[in-house]
Short mmCIF file of C-alpha atoms and ligand atoms in Angstrom, two decimals:
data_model
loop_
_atom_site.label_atom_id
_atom_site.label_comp_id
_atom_site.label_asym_id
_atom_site.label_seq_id
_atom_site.Cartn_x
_atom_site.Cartn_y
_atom_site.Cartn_z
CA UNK A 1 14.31 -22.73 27.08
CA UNK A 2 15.29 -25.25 29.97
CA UNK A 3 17.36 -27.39 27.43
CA UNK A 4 20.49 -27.27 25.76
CA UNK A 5 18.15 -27.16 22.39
CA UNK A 6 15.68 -25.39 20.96
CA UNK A 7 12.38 -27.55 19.71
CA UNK A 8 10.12 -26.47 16.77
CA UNK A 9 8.05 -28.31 14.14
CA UNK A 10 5.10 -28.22 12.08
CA UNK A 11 1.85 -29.95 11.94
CA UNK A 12 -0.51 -30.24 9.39
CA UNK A 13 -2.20 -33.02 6.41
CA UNK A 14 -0.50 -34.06 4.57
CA UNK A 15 3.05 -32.46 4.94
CA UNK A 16 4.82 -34.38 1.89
CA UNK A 17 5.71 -30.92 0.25
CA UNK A 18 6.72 -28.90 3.66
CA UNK A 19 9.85 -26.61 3.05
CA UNK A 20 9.46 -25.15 6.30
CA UNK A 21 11.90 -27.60 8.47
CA UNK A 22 15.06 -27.07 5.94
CA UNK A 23 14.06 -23.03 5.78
CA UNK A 24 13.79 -23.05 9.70
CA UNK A 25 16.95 -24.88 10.75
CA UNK A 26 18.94 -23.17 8.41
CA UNK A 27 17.76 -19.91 10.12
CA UNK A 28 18.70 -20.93 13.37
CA UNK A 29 22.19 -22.24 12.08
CA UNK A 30 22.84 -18.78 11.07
CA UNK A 31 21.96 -16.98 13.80
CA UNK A 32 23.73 -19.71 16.27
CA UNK A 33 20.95 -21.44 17.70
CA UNK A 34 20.78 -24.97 18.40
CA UNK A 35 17.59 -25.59 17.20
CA UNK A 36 15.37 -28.71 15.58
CA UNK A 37 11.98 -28.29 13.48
CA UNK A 38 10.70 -31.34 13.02
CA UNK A 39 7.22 -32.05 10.48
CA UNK A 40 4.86 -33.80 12.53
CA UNK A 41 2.22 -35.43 10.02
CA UNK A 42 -0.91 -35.95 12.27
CA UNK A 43 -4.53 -37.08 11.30
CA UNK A 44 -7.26 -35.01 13.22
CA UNK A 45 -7.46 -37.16 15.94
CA UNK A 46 -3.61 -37.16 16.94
CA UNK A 47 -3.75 -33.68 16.40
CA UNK A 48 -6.49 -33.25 18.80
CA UNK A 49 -4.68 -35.60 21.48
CA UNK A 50 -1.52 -34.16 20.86
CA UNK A 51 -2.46 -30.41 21.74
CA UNK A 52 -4.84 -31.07 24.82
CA UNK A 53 -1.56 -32.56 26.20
CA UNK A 54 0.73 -29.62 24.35
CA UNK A 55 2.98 -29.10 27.62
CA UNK A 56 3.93 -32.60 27.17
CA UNK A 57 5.48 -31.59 23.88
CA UNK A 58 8.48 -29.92 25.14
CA UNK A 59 8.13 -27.75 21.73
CA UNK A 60 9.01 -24.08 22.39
CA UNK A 61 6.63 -23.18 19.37
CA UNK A 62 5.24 -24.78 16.15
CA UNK A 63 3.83 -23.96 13.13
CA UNK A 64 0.18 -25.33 12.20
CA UNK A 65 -1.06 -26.16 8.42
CA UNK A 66 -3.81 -27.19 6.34
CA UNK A 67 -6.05 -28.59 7.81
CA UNK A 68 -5.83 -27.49 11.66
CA UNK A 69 -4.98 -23.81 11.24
CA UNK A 70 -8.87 -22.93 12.67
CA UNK A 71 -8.76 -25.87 15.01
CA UNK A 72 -5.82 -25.27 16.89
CA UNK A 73 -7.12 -21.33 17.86
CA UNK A 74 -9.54 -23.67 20.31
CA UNK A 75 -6.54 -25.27 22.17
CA UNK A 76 -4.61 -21.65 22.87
CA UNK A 77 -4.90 -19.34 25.70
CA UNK A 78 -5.37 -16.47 22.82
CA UNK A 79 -4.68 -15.07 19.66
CA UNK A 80 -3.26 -11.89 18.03
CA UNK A 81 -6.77 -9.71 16.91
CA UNK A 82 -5.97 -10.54 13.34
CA UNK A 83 -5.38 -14.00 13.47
CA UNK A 84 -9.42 -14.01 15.53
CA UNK A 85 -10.26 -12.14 12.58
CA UNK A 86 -8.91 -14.00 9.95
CA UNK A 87 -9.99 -17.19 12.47
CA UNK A 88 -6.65 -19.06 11.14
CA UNK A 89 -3.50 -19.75 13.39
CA UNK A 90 -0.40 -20.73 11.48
CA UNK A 91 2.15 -19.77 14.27
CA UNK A 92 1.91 -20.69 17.68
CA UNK A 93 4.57 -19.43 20.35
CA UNK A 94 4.86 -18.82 23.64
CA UNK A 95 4.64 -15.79 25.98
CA UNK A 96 4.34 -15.61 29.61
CA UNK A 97 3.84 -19.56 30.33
CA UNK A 98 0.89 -18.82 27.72
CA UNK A 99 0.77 -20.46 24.05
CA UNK A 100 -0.66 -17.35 21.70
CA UNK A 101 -1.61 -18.08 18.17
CA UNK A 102 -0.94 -15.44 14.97
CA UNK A 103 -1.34 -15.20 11.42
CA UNK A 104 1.97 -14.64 9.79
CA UNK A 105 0.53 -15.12 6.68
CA UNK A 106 -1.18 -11.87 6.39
CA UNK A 107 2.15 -10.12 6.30
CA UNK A 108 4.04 -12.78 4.36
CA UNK A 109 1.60 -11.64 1.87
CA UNK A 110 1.92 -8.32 1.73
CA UNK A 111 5.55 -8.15 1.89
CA UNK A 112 6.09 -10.53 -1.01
CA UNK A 113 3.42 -8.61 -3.08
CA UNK A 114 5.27 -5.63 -2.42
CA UNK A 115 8.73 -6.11 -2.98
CA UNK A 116 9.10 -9.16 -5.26
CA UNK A 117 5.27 -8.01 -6.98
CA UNK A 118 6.35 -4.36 -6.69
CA UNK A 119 2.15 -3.89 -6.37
CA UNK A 120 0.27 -1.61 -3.60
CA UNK A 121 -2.92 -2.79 -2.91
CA UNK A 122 -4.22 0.41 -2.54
CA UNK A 123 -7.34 1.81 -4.53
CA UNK A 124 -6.59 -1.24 -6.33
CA UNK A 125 -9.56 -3.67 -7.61
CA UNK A 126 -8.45 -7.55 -6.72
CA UNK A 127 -9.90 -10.95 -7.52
CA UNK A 128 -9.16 -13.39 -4.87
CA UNK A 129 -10.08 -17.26 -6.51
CA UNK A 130 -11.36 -19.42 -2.95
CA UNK A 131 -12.62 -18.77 0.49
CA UNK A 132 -10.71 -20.96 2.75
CA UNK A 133 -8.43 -19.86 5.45
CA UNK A 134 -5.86 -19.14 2.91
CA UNK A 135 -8.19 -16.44 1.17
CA UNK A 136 -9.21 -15.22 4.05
CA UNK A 137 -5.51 -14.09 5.35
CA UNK A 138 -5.35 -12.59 2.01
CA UNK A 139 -8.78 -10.73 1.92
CA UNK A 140 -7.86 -9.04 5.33
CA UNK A 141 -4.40 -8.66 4.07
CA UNK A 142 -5.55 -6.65 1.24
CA UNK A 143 -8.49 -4.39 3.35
CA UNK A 144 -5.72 -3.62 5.54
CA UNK A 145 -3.81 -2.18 2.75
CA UNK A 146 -6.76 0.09 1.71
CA UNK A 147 -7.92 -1.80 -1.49
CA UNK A 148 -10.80 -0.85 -3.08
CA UNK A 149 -12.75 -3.57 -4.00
CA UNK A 150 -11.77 -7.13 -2.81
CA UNK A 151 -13.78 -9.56 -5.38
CA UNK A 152 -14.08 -13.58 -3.88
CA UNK A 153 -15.02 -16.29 -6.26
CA UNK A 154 -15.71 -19.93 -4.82
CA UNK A 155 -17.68 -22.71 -5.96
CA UNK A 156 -21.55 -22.02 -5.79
CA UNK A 157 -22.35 -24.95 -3.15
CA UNK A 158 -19.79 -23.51 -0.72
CA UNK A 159 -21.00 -19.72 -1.23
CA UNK A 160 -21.30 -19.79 2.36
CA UNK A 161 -17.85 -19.26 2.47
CA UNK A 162 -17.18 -16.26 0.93
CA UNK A 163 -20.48 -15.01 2.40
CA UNK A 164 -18.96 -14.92 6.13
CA UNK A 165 -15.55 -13.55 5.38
CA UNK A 166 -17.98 -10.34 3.61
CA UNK A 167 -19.80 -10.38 7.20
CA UNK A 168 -16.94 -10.67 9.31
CA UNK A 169 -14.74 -8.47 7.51
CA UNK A 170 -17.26 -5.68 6.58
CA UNK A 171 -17.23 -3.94 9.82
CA UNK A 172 -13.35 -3.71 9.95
CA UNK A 173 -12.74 -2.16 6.75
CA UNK A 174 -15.71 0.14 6.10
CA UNK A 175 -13.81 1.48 2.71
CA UNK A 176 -13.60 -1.68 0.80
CA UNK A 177 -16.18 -3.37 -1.02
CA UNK A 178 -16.40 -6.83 -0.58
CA UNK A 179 -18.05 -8.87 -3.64
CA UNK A 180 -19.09 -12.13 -3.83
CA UNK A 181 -18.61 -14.18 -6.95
CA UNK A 182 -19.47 -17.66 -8.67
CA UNK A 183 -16.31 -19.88 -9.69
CA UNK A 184 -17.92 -20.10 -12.64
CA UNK A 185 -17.22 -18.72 -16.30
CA UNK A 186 -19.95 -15.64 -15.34
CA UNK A 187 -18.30 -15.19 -12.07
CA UNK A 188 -15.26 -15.01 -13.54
CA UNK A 189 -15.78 -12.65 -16.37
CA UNK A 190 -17.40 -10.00 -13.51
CA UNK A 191 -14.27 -10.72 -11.62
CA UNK A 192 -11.89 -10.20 -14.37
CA UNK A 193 -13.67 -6.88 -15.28
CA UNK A 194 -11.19 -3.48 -14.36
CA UNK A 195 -8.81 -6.28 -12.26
CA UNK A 196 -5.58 -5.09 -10.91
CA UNK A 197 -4.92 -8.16 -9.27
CA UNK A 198 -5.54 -11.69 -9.43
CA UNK A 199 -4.45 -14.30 -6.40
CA UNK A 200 -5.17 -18.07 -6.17
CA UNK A 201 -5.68 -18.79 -2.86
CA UNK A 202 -7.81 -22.71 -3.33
CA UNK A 203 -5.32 -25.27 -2.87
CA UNK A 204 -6.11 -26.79 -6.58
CA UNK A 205 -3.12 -25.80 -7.99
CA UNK A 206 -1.57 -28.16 -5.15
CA UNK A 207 -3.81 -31.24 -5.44
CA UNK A 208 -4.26 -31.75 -9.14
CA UNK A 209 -3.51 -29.13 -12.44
CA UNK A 210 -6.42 -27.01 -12.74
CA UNK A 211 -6.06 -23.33 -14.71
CA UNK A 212 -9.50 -22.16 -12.58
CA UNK A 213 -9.55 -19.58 -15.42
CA UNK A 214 -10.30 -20.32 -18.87
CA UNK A 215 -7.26 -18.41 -21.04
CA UNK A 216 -10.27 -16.82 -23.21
CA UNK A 217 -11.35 -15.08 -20.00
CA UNK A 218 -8.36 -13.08 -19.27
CA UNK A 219 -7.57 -9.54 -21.43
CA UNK A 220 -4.33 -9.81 -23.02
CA UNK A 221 -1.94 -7.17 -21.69
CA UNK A 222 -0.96 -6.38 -25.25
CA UNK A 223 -4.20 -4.57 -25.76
CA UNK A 224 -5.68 -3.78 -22.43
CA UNK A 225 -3.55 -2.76 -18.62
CA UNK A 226 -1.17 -5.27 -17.29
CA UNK A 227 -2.53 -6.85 -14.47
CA UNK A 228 -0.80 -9.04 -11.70
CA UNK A 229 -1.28 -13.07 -11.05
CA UNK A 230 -0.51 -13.99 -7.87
CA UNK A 231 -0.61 -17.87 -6.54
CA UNK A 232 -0.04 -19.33 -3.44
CA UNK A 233 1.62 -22.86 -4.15
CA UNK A 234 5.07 -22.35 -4.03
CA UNK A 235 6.33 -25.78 -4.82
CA UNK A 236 5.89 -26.47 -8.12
CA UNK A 237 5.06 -24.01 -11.30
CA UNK A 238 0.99 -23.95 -11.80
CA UNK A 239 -1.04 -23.43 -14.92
CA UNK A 240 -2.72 -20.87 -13.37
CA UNK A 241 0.27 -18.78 -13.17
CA UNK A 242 1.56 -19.91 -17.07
CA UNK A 243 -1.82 -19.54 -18.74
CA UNK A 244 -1.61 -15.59 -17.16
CA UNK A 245 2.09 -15.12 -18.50
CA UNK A 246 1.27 -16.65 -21.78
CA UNK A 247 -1.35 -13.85 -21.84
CA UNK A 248 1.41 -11.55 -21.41
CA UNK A 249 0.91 -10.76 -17.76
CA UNK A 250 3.48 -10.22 -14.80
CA UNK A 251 3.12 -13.73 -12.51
CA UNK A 252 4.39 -14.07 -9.01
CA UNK A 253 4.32 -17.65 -7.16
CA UNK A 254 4.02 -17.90 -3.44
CA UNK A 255 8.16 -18.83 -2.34
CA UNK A 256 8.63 -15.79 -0.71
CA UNK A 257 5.62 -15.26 1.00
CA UNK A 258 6.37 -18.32 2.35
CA UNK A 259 10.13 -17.37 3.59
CA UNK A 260 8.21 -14.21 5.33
CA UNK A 261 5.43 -15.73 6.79
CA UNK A 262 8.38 -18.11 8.48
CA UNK A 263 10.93 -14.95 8.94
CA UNK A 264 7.65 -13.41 11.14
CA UNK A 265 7.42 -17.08 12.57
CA UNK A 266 11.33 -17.52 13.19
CA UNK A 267 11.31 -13.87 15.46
CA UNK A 268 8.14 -14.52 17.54
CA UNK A 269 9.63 -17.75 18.95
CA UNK A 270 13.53 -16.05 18.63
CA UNK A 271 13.07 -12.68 19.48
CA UNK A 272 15.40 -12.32 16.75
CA UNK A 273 15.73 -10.38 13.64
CA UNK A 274 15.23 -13.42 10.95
CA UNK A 275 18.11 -14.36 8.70
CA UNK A 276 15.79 -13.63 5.40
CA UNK A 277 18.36 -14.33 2.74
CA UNK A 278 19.69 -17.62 4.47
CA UNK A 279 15.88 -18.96 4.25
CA UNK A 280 15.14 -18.00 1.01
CA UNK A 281 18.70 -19.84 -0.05
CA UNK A 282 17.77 -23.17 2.01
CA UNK A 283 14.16 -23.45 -0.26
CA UNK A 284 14.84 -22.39 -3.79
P1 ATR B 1 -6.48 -23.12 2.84
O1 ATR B 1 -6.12 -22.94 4.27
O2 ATR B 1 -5.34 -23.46 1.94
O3 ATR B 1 -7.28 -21.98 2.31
P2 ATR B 1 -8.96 -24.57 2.91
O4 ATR B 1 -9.46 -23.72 4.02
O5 ATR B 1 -9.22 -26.05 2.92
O6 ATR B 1 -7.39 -24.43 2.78
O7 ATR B 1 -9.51 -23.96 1.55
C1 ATR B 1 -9.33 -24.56 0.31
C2 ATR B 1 -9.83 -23.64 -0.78
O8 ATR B 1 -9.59 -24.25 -2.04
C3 ATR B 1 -11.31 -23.33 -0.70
O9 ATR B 1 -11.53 -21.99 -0.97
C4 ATR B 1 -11.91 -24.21 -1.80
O10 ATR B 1 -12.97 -23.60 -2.48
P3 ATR B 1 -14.51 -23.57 -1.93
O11 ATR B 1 -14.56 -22.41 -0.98
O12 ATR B 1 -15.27 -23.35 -3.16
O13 ATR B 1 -14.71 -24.90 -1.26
C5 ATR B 1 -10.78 -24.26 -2.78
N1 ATR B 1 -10.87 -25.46 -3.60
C6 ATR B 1 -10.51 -26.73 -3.28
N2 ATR B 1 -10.71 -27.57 -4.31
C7 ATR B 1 -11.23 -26.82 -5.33
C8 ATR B 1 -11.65 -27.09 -6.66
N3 ATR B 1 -11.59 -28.32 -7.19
N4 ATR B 1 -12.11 -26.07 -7.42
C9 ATR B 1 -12.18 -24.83 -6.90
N5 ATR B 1 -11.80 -24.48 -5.65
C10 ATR B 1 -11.33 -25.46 -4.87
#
């Protein structure tokens, strides 16, 4: 390190809601490091100044948020295959004297879907609501994990979207089916139709209350299979999430994929084994 402290942070647009520093320190408190993490709240430009000139920093590793997780991949001397896959960085460390990038999100994901969602994606049928780099972690998440079909709804004029992560992702994961849906009631009823799963991965449910699916759309798990709702925010409840539990369905929000996706974070820079249930504490 070169310095009597460790120096970490964030940096992303807006960061007003960022649990990340008070999850981070109070990992490195635990396992004695003296370590800062600091939110740096940067509009595209700074961010673009700031890492050409990312020696300057002195950071030993950050982590990078909506909207710069694609950008940044241009400023690093590489990435781990899936985060090139996934074409999202939200962990940068070093290695070497190089700065890599990864995608700790992927496995965030899956871990929280498996032990707090108690769900294998497996053979399973999945609706995944967006295309943006969020869904796209999740997509590959979920083709690595052997699902069957992964189903992506977005709005019509950005179809584009969900159009490249079927092209890119195609080739790795010859055994799912990738299918490409309108965010619209239509899209959604397909969607909905023999559903296992159901993740929001747009970033409405941060920005404004939206349900993105009408209550009338989903089955009632009194009278048809149970069938997981999964969202992403993890700061405040969505009515995403309460419209499916009103419908009688299990609902998982996105806290602890958030303490794993920092847990994989905290032991690339570390090298140590992250103190989970201290991070978890420091956030809910
Ligand atoms: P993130 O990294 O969180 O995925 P992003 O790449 O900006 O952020 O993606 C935001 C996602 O939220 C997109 O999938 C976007 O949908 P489109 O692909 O249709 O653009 C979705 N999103 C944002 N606002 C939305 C809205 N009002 N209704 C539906 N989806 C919305």
């Amino acid at each position: 390190m070169g310095r009597e402290f460790g120096l970490y942070g964030i940096f992303g647009f807006p960061l007003g809601h960022t649990l990340s520093p008070a999850m981070q320190e109070a990992a490195f408190q635990a396992v004695g490091l003296k370590a800062f993490y600091l939110p740096f709240e940067v509009r595209a430009k700074e961010f673009r100044a700031l890492m050409r000139r990312r020696s300057c920093l002195l950071l030993d590793g950050f982590n990078v948020t909506v909207p710069y997780k694609r950008e940044v991949m241009k400023y690093l001397d590489g990435s781990t295959p899936e985060a090139r896959a996934i074409q999202a960085v939200n962990t940068v460390y070093q290695k070497g004297g190089r700065w890599l990038g990864a995608n700790t999100d992927v496995n965030g994901f899956l871990i929280s879907l498996k032990k707090e969602g108690r769900f294998d994606p497996k053979t399973k049928n999945v609706l995944v609501l967006g295309a943006g780099g969020a869904a796209r972690a999740v997509a590959y998440g979920l083709a690595k994990s052997g699902a069957c079909e992964v189903r992506i709804a977005n709005r019509l004029r950005y179809q584009f979207r969900r159009e490249k992560i079927r092209k890119d992702f195609r080739p790795l994961f010859p055994k799912t089916k990738f299918i490409g849906l309108n965010l619209n009631r239509n899209g959604l009823r397909k969607g909905l139709e023999g559903v296992d799963l159901v993740i929001n991965a747009t970033s409405v449910g941060v920005l404004y209350e939206d349900v993105l699916i009408p209550a009338s759309l989903i089955p009632s798990a009194a009278s048809r299979k149970e069938i997981l709702f999964f969202d992403l925010v993890y700061h405040k409840p969505t009515r995403f999430l309460e419209t499916a539990r009103k419908r009688g369905h299990r609902v998982l929000d996105g806290r602890n994929m958030l303490v794993y996706q920092g847990a994989e974070a905290f032991r690339l820079w570390t090298g140590k084994r992250a103190p989970v249930a201290v991070m978890r504490k420091a956030i809910w």
